[in-house]
Amino acid sequence: MASRKASIKRNTKETSVSVYVNLDGFGKTSIKTGINFLDHLIVSFGKHGMMDLKVDAKSNDGIEHHLIEDTAITIGQAIDKALGARRGITRFSYASVPMDESLAEASIDLVKRPFWKLTLSIKRSKIEDVSKEDLEHFFQSLLQNLNSCIHLTVKYGDNDHHKVEAAIKSLAVALRNASGLDKKQKGIPSTKGSM
């Protein structure tokens, strides 16, 4: 089996971001963005996705929005690269994850046709140290750059922190299962013969 690891560096006038991912890891993470709640979400993503994930992200312009966006873009691109041709994977999966009173669901098709539908149902203008719009943009940028079809929905909940955490965990579990190797699958899991 080919190695399913990737490293991506994104350097702009706004940010410097480097990401390393091993899809066949053990959920080991080292996340440094300087934004506490963002770090917490990315740690959860790696842990529950059972992927080793190292993220080092720095702002060059002092604008938090750019740092959050570029971190999400780079993580998505690294996972897409690590998936390679996507041979032998399960391809489809879904996960429903509760977080106390909240419930989130993710459905994923790792086909190389990007489409995403996101409903986080955040009410507050800020969760911990991240604004609502920046949290939504983090998820949007991540989903866009995974080069997959993903539907991610918070079904219900009262606590916005719990809703967002359930969302990232459900995405992680669905991605873990969809990217998992299927012993019966000998090639690319598509009737077209390519993704």
PDB file of C-alpha atoms in Angstrom:
ATOM      1  CA  MET A   1       0.000   0.000   0.000  1.00  0.00           C
ATOM      2  CA  ALA A   2       1.273   3.447  -0.938  1.00  0.00           C
ATOM      3  CA  SER A   3       1.973   5.887   1.864  1.00  0.00           C
ATOM      4  CA  ARG A   4      -1.000   8.128   2.581  1.00  0.00           C
ATOM      5  CA  LYS A   5       0.949  11.047   3.956  1.00  0.00           C
ATOM      6  CA  ALA A   6       1.255  14.595   2.673  1.00  0.00           C
ATOM      7  CA  SER A   7       2.835  17.909   3.542  1.00  0.00           C
ATOM      8  CA  ILE A   8       1.619  21.257   2.232  1.00  0.00           C
ATOM      9  CA  LYS A   9       3.069  24.722   2.825  1.00  0.00           C
ATOM     10  CA  ARG A  10       1.138  27.887   2.075  1.00  0.00           C
ATOM     11  CA  ASN A  11       3.074  31.131   2.311  1.00  0.00           C
ATOM     12  CA  THR A  12       1.451  34.434   1.417  1.00  0.00           C
ATOM     13  CA  LYS A  13       1.755  38.051   2.494  1.00  0.00           C
ATOM     14  CA  GLU A  14      -1.068  37.283   4.920  1.00  0.00           C
ATOM     15  CA  THR A  15      -0.038  33.952   6.484  1.00  0.00           C
ATOM     16  CA  SER A  16       2.520  31.154   6.712  1.00  0.00           C
ATOM     17  CA  VAL A  17       0.917  27.733   7.153  1.00  0.00           C
ATOM     18  CA  SER A  18       2.437  24.264   7.079  1.00  0.00           C
ATOM     19  CA  VAL A  19       0.432  21.061   7.447  1.00  0.00           C
ATOM     20  CA  TYR A  20       1.526  17.440   7.663  1.00  0.00           C
ATOM     21  CA  VAL A  21      -1.040  14.632   7.616  1.00  0.00           C
ATOM     22  CA  ASN A  22      -0.821  10.854   7.855  1.00  0.00           C
ATOM     23  CA  LEU A  23      -4.217   9.324   7.111  1.00  0.00           C
ATOM     24  CA  ASP A  24      -3.091   5.992   8.556  1.00  0.00           C
ATOM     25  CA  GLY A  25      -1.921   7.480  11.821  1.00  0.00           C
ATOM     26  CA  PHE A  26      -3.143   7.151  15.380  1.00  0.00           C
ATOM     27  CA  GLY A  27      -4.707  10.551  16.019  1.00  0.00           C
ATOM     28  CA  LYS A  28      -1.514  12.233  17.200  1.00  0.00           C
ATOM     29  CA  THR A  29      -1.721  16.002  16.814  1.00  0.00           C
ATOM     30  CA  SER A  30       0.482  19.044  17.188  1.00  0.00           C
ATOM     31  CA  ILE A  31      -1.545  22.163  16.433  1.00  0.00           C
ATOM     32  CA  LYS A  32      -0.257  25.736  16.725  1.00  0.00           C
ATOM     33  CA  THR A  33      -2.353  28.562  15.306  1.00  0.00           C
ATOM     34  CA  GLY A  34      -2.387  30.915  18.298  1.00  0.00           C
ATOM     35  CA  ILE A  35      -6.200  30.728  18.375  1.00  0.00           C
ATOM     36  CA  ASN A  36      -7.272  28.510  21.264  1.00  0.00           C
ATOM     37  CA  PHE A  37     -10.702  27.356  20.075  1.00  0.00           C
ATOM     38  CA  LEU A  38      -9.427  26.751  16.533  1.00  0.00           C
ATOM     39  CA  ASP A  39      -6.601  24.615  17.946  1.00  0.00           C
ATOM     40  CA  HIS A  40      -9.171  22.681  20.002  1.00  0.00           C
ATOM     41  CA  LEU A  41     -11.304  21.959  16.920  1.00  0.00           C
ATOM     42  CA  ILE A  42      -8.335  20.825  14.812  1.00  0.00           C
ATOM     43  CA  VAL A  43      -7.056  18.574  17.625  1.00  0.00           C
ATOM     44  CA  SER A  44     -10.533  16.967  17.768  1.00  0.00           C
ATOM     45  CA  PHE A  45     -10.527  16.579  13.977  1.00  0.00           C
ATOM     46  CA  GLY A  46      -7.205  14.713  14.015  1.00  0.00           C
ATOM     47  CA  LYS A  47      -7.991  12.646  17.108  1.00  0.00           C
ATOM     48  CA  HIS A  48     -11.404  11.413  15.991  1.00  0.00           C
ATOM     49  CA  GLY A  49     -10.320  11.062  12.366  1.00  0.00           C
ATOM     50  CA  MET A  50      -7.436   8.875  13.602  1.00  0.00           C
ATOM     51  CA  MET A  51      -5.026  10.821  11.427  1.00  0.00           C
ATOM     52  CA  ASP A  52      -1.720  12.207  12.585  1.00  0.00           C
ATOM     53  CA  LEU A  53      -1.933  15.932  12.007  1.00  0.00           C
ATOM     54  CA  LYS A  54       0.666  18.649  12.486  1.00  0.00           C
ATOM     55  CA  VAL A  55      -0.324  22.250  11.856  1.00  0.00           C
ATOM     56  CA  ASP A  56       1.913  25.287  12.283  1.00  0.00           C
ATOM     57  CA  ALA A  57       0.149  28.493  11.265  1.00  0.00           C
ATOM     58  CA  LYS A  58       1.277  32.085  11.741  1.00  0.00           C
ATOM     59  CA  SER A  59      -0.281  35.378  10.774  1.00  0.00           C
ATOM     60  CA  ASN A  60       1.876  37.760   8.747  1.00  0.00           C
ATOM     61  CA  ASP A  61      -0.648  40.603   8.704  1.00  0.00           C
ATOM     62  CA  GLY A  62      -2.298  40.287  12.135  1.00  0.00           C
ATOM     63  CA  ILE A  63      -5.719  39.527  10.637  1.00  0.00           C
ATOM     64  CA  GLU A  64      -7.333  36.522  12.314  1.00  0.00           C
ATOM     65  CA  HIS A  65      -9.760  35.873   9.442  1.00  0.00           C
ATOM     66  CA  HIS A  66      -6.882  35.240   7.016  1.00  0.00           C
ATOM     67  CA  LEU A  67      -5.163  32.867   9.437  1.00  0.00           C
ATOM     68  CA  ILE A  68      -8.334  30.826  10.014  1.00  0.00           C
ATOM     69  CA  GLU A  69      -9.119  30.658   6.283  1.00  0.00           C
ATOM     70  CA  ASP A  70      -5.600  29.696   5.183  1.00  0.00           C
ATOM     71  CA  THR A  71      -5.296  27.069   7.920  1.00  0.00           C
ATOM     72  CA  ALA A  72      -8.502  25.397   6.722  1.00  0.00           C
ATOM     73  CA  ILE A  73      -7.452  25.590   3.060  1.00  0.00           C
ATOM     74  CA  THR A  74      -4.077  24.001   3.794  1.00  0.00           C
ATOM     75  CA  ILE A  75      -5.522  21.176   5.927  1.00  0.00           C
ATOM     76  CA  GLY A  76      -8.046  20.364   3.190  1.00  0.00           C
ATOM     77  CA  GLN A  77      -5.381  20.374   0.478  1.00  0.00           C
ATOM     78  CA  ALA A  78      -3.069  18.143   2.532  1.00  0.00           C
ATOM     79  CA  ILE A  79      -5.804  15.544   3.084  1.00  0.00           C
ATOM     80  CA  ASP A  80      -6.758  15.666  -0.609  1.00  0.00           C
ATOM     81  CA  LYS A  81      -3.109  15.108  -1.560  1.00  0.00           C
ATOM     82  CA  ALA A  82      -2.715  12.250   0.957  1.00  0.00           C
ATOM     83  CA  LEU A  83      -5.761  10.500  -0.521  1.00  0.00           C
ATOM     84  CA  GLY A  84      -3.966  10.350  -3.884  1.00  0.00           C
ATOM     85  CA  ALA A  85      -5.886   8.442  -6.567  1.00  0.00           C
ATOM     86  CA  ARG A  86      -8.199   7.144  -3.805  1.00  0.00           C
ATOM     87  CA  ARG A  87      -7.627   3.504  -4.738  1.00  0.00           C
ATOM     88  CA  GLY A  88      -9.048   0.862  -2.435  1.00  0.00           C
ATOM     89  CA  ILE A  89     -10.938   3.247  -0.157  1.00  0.00           C
ATOM     90  CA  THR A  90     -14.459   2.750   1.177  1.00  0.00           C
ATOM     91  CA  ARG A  91     -15.404   6.090  -0.479  1.00  0.00           C
ATOM     92  CA  PHE A  92     -18.816   6.681   1.156  1.00  0.00           C
ATOM     93  CA  SER A  93     -19.563   7.148   4.830  1.00  0.00           C
ATOM     94  CA  TYR A  94     -21.617   9.041   7.351  1.00  0.00           C
ATOM     95  CA  ALA A  95     -21.460   9.713  11.064  1.00  0.00           C
ATOM     96  CA  SER A  96     -23.859  11.028  13.662  1.00  0.00           C
ATOM     97  CA  VAL A  97     -22.123  12.454  16.730  1.00  0.00           C
ATOM     98  CA  PRO A  98     -23.773  13.772  19.914  1.00  0.00           C
ATOM     99  CA  MET A  99     -22.169  16.322  22.188  1.00  0.00           C
ATOM    100  CA  ASP A 100     -24.381  16.560  25.249  1.00  0.00           C
ATOM    101  CA  GLU A 101     -27.623  18.209  24.033  1.00  0.00           C
ATOM    102  CA  SER A 102     -26.343  18.732  20.473  1.00  0.00           C
ATOM    103  CA  LEU A 103     -26.318  16.355  17.516  1.00  0.00           C
ATOM    104  CA  ALA A 104     -24.397  16.725  14.256  1.00  0.00           C
ATOM    105  CA  GLU A 105     -24.355  14.543  11.143  1.00  0.00           C
ATOM    106  CA  ALA A 106     -21.816  14.304   8.344  1.00  0.00           C
ATOM    107  CA  SER A 107     -22.240  12.430   5.066  1.00  0.00           C
ATOM    108  CA  ILE A 108     -19.268  12.147   2.733  1.00  0.00           C
ATOM    109  CA  ASP A 109     -18.414  10.867  -0.732  1.00  0.00           C
ATOM    110  CA  LEU A 110     -14.697  11.061  -1.465  1.00  0.00           C
ATOM    111  CA  VAL A 111     -15.317  11.409  -5.184  1.00  0.00           C
ATOM    112  CA  LYS A 112     -13.189  14.164  -6.707  1.00  0.00           C
ATOM    113  CA  ARG A 113     -16.168  16.437  -7.354  1.00  0.00           C
ATOM    114  CA  PRO A 114     -16.246  19.203  -4.764  1.00  0.00           C
ATOM    115  CA  PHE A 115     -19.656  20.042  -3.368  1.00  0.00           C
ATOM    116  CA  TRP A 116     -20.531  20.983   0.178  1.00  0.00           C
ATOM    117  CA  LYS A 117     -23.629  21.832   2.188  1.00  0.00           C
ATOM    118  CA  LEU A 118     -23.111  23.247   5.670  1.00  0.00           C
ATOM    119  CA  THR A 119     -25.569  24.048   8.451  1.00  0.00           C
ATOM    120  CA  LEU A 120     -23.959  24.860  11.811  1.00  0.00           C
ATOM    121  CA  SER A 121     -26.939  26.657  13.406  1.00  0.00           C
ATOM    122  CA  ILE A 122     -24.710  28.972  15.472  1.00  0.00           C
ATOM    123  CA  LYS A 123     -26.637  31.638  17.384  1.00  0.00           C
ATOM    124  CA  ARG A 124     -23.983  33.586  19.288  1.00  0.00           C
ATOM    125  CA  SER A 125     -21.747  36.127  17.543  1.00  0.00           C
ATOM    126  CA  LYS A 126     -18.643  34.547  19.105  1.00  0.00           C
ATOM    127  CA  ILE A 127     -17.660  31.147  20.502  1.00  0.00           C
ATOM    128  CA  GLU A 128     -14.701  31.284  22.860  1.00  0.00           C
ATOM    129  CA  ASP A 129     -12.087  33.365  20.955  1.00  0.00           C
ATOM    130  CA  VAL A 130     -13.491  32.961  17.410  1.00  0.00           C
ATOM    131  CA  SER A 131     -16.284  34.923  15.723  1.00  0.00           C
ATOM    132  CA  LYS A 132     -19.305  33.110  14.274  1.00  0.00           C
ATOM    133  CA  GLU A 133     -18.491  34.177  10.727  1.00  0.00           C
ATOM    134  CA  ASP A 134     -14.879  33.012  11.035  1.00  0.00           C
ATOM    135  CA  LEU A 135     -15.983  29.617  12.390  1.00  0.00           C
ATOM    136  CA  GLU A 136     -18.397  29.223   9.501  1.00  0.00           C
ATOM    137  CA  HIS A 137     -15.669  30.271   7.075  1.00  0.00           C
ATOM    138  CA  PHE A 138     -13.238  27.747   8.603  1.00  0.00           C
ATOM    139  CA  PHE A 139     -15.670  24.905   7.887  1.00  0.00           C
ATOM    140  CA  GLN A 140     -16.493  26.237   4.403  1.00  0.00           C
ATOM    141  CA  SER A 141     -12.816  26.541   3.438  1.00  0.00           C
ATOM    142  CA  LEU A 142     -12.014  23.082   4.807  1.00  0.00           C
ATOM    143  CA  LEU A 143     -14.906  21.423   2.967  1.00  0.00           C
ATOM    144  CA  GLN A 144     -14.115  23.209  -0.321  1.00  0.00           C
ATOM    145  CA  ASN A 145     -10.508  22.027  -0.290  1.00  0.00           C
ATOM    146  CA  LEU A 146     -11.165  18.379   0.604  1.00  0.00           C
ATOM    147  CA  ASN A 147     -12.188  17.896  -3.069  1.00  0.00           C
ATOM    148  CA  SER A 148     -15.164  15.742  -2.026  1.00  0.00           C
ATOM    149  CA  CYS A 149     -18.942  15.835  -1.676  1.00  0.00           C
ATOM    150  CA  ILE A 150     -19.811  16.587   1.958  1.00  0.00           C
ATOM    151  CA  HIS A 151     -23.026  17.417   3.783  1.00  0.00           C
ATOM    152  CA  LEU A 152     -22.438  18.589   7.363  1.00  0.00           C
ATOM    153  CA  THR A 153     -25.433  19.494   9.509  1.00  0.00           C
ATOM    154  CA  VAL A 154     -26.010  20.351  13.131  1.00  0.00           C
ATOM    155  CA  LYS A 155     -29.430  18.790  13.657  1.00  0.00           C
ATOM    156  CA  TYR A 156     -30.156  20.507  16.964  1.00  0.00           C
ATOM    157  CA  GLY A 157     -28.597  21.818  20.155  1.00  0.00           C
ATOM    158  CA  ASP A 158     -28.615  24.683  22.633  1.00  0.00           C
ATOM    159  CA  ASN A 159     -24.922  25.300  23.304  1.00  0.00           C
ATOM    160  CA  ASP A 160     -23.010  26.709  20.315  1.00  0.00           C
ATOM    161  CA  HIS A 161     -19.682  25.318  21.538  1.00  0.00           C
ATOM    162  CA  HIS A 162     -21.225  21.833  21.667  1.00  0.00           C
ATOM    163  CA  LYS A 163     -22.806  22.228  18.228  1.00  0.00           C
ATOM    164  CA  VAL A 164     -19.539  23.187  16.550  1.00  0.00           C
ATOM    165  CA  GLU A 165     -17.598  20.480  18.365  1.00  0.00           C
ATOM    166  CA  ALA A 166     -20.163  17.827  17.382  1.00  0.00           C
ATOM    167  CA  ALA A 167     -19.867  19.044  13.770  1.00  0.00           C
ATOM    168  CA  ILE A 168     -16.068  18.694  13.590  1.00  0.00           C
ATOM    169  CA  LYS A 169     -16.200  15.286  15.285  1.00  0.00           C
ATOM    170  CA  SER A 170     -18.876  13.953  12.949  1.00  0.00           C
ATOM    171  CA  LEU A 171     -16.834  15.163   9.959  1.00  0.00           C
ATOM    172  CA  ALA A 172     -13.725  13.472  11.391  1.00  0.00           C
ATOM    173  CA  VAL A 173     -15.449  10.121  11.939  1.00  0.00           C
ATOM    174  CA  ALA A 174     -17.122  10.161   8.506  1.00  0.00           C
ATOM    175  CA  LEU A 175     -13.796  11.037   6.834  1.00  0.00           C
ATOM    176  CA  ARG A 176     -11.984   8.307   8.772  1.00  0.00           C
ATOM    177  CA  ASN A 177     -14.503   5.685   7.631  1.00  0.00           C
ATOM    178  CA  ALA A 178     -14.754   6.881   4.021  1.00  0.00           C
ATOM    179  CA  SER A 179     -10.970   7.066   3.594  1.00  0.00           C
ATOM    180  CA  GLY A 180     -10.491   3.683   5.268  1.00  0.00           C
ATOM    181  CA  LEU A 181      -9.215   0.867   3.098  1.00  0.00           C
ATOM    182  CA  ASP A 182     -11.784  -1.681   1.922  1.00  0.00           C
ATOM    183  CA  LYS A 183     -10.220  -5.159   1.617  1.00  0.00           C
ATOM    184  CA  LYS A 184     -12.688  -6.087  -1.139  1.00  0.00           C
ATOM    185  CA  GLN A 185     -11.950  -2.967  -3.185  1.00  0.00           C
ATOM    186  CA  LYS A 186      -9.095  -3.674  -5.590  1.00  0.00           C
ATOM    187  CA  GLY A 187      -9.035  -0.381  -7.447  1.00  0.00           C
ATOM    188  CA  ILE A 188     -10.807   2.932  -7.650  1.00  0.00           C
ATOM    189  CA  PRO A 189     -14.314   2.654  -6.175  1.00  0.00           C
ATOM    190  CA  SER A 190     -16.194   4.025  -9.170  1.00  0.00           C
ATOM    191  CA  THR A 191     -18.042   2.508 -12.133  1.00  0.00           C
ATOM    192  CA  LYS A 192     -16.174   5.047 -14.271  1.00  0.00           C
ATOM    193  CA  GLY A 193     -12.815   3.597 -13.295  1.00  0.00           C
ATOM    194  CA  SER A 194     -11.594   6.990 -12.135  1.00  0.00           C
ATOM    195  CA  MET A 195     -12.588   9.615  -9.623  1.00  0.00           C
TER     196      MET A 195
END
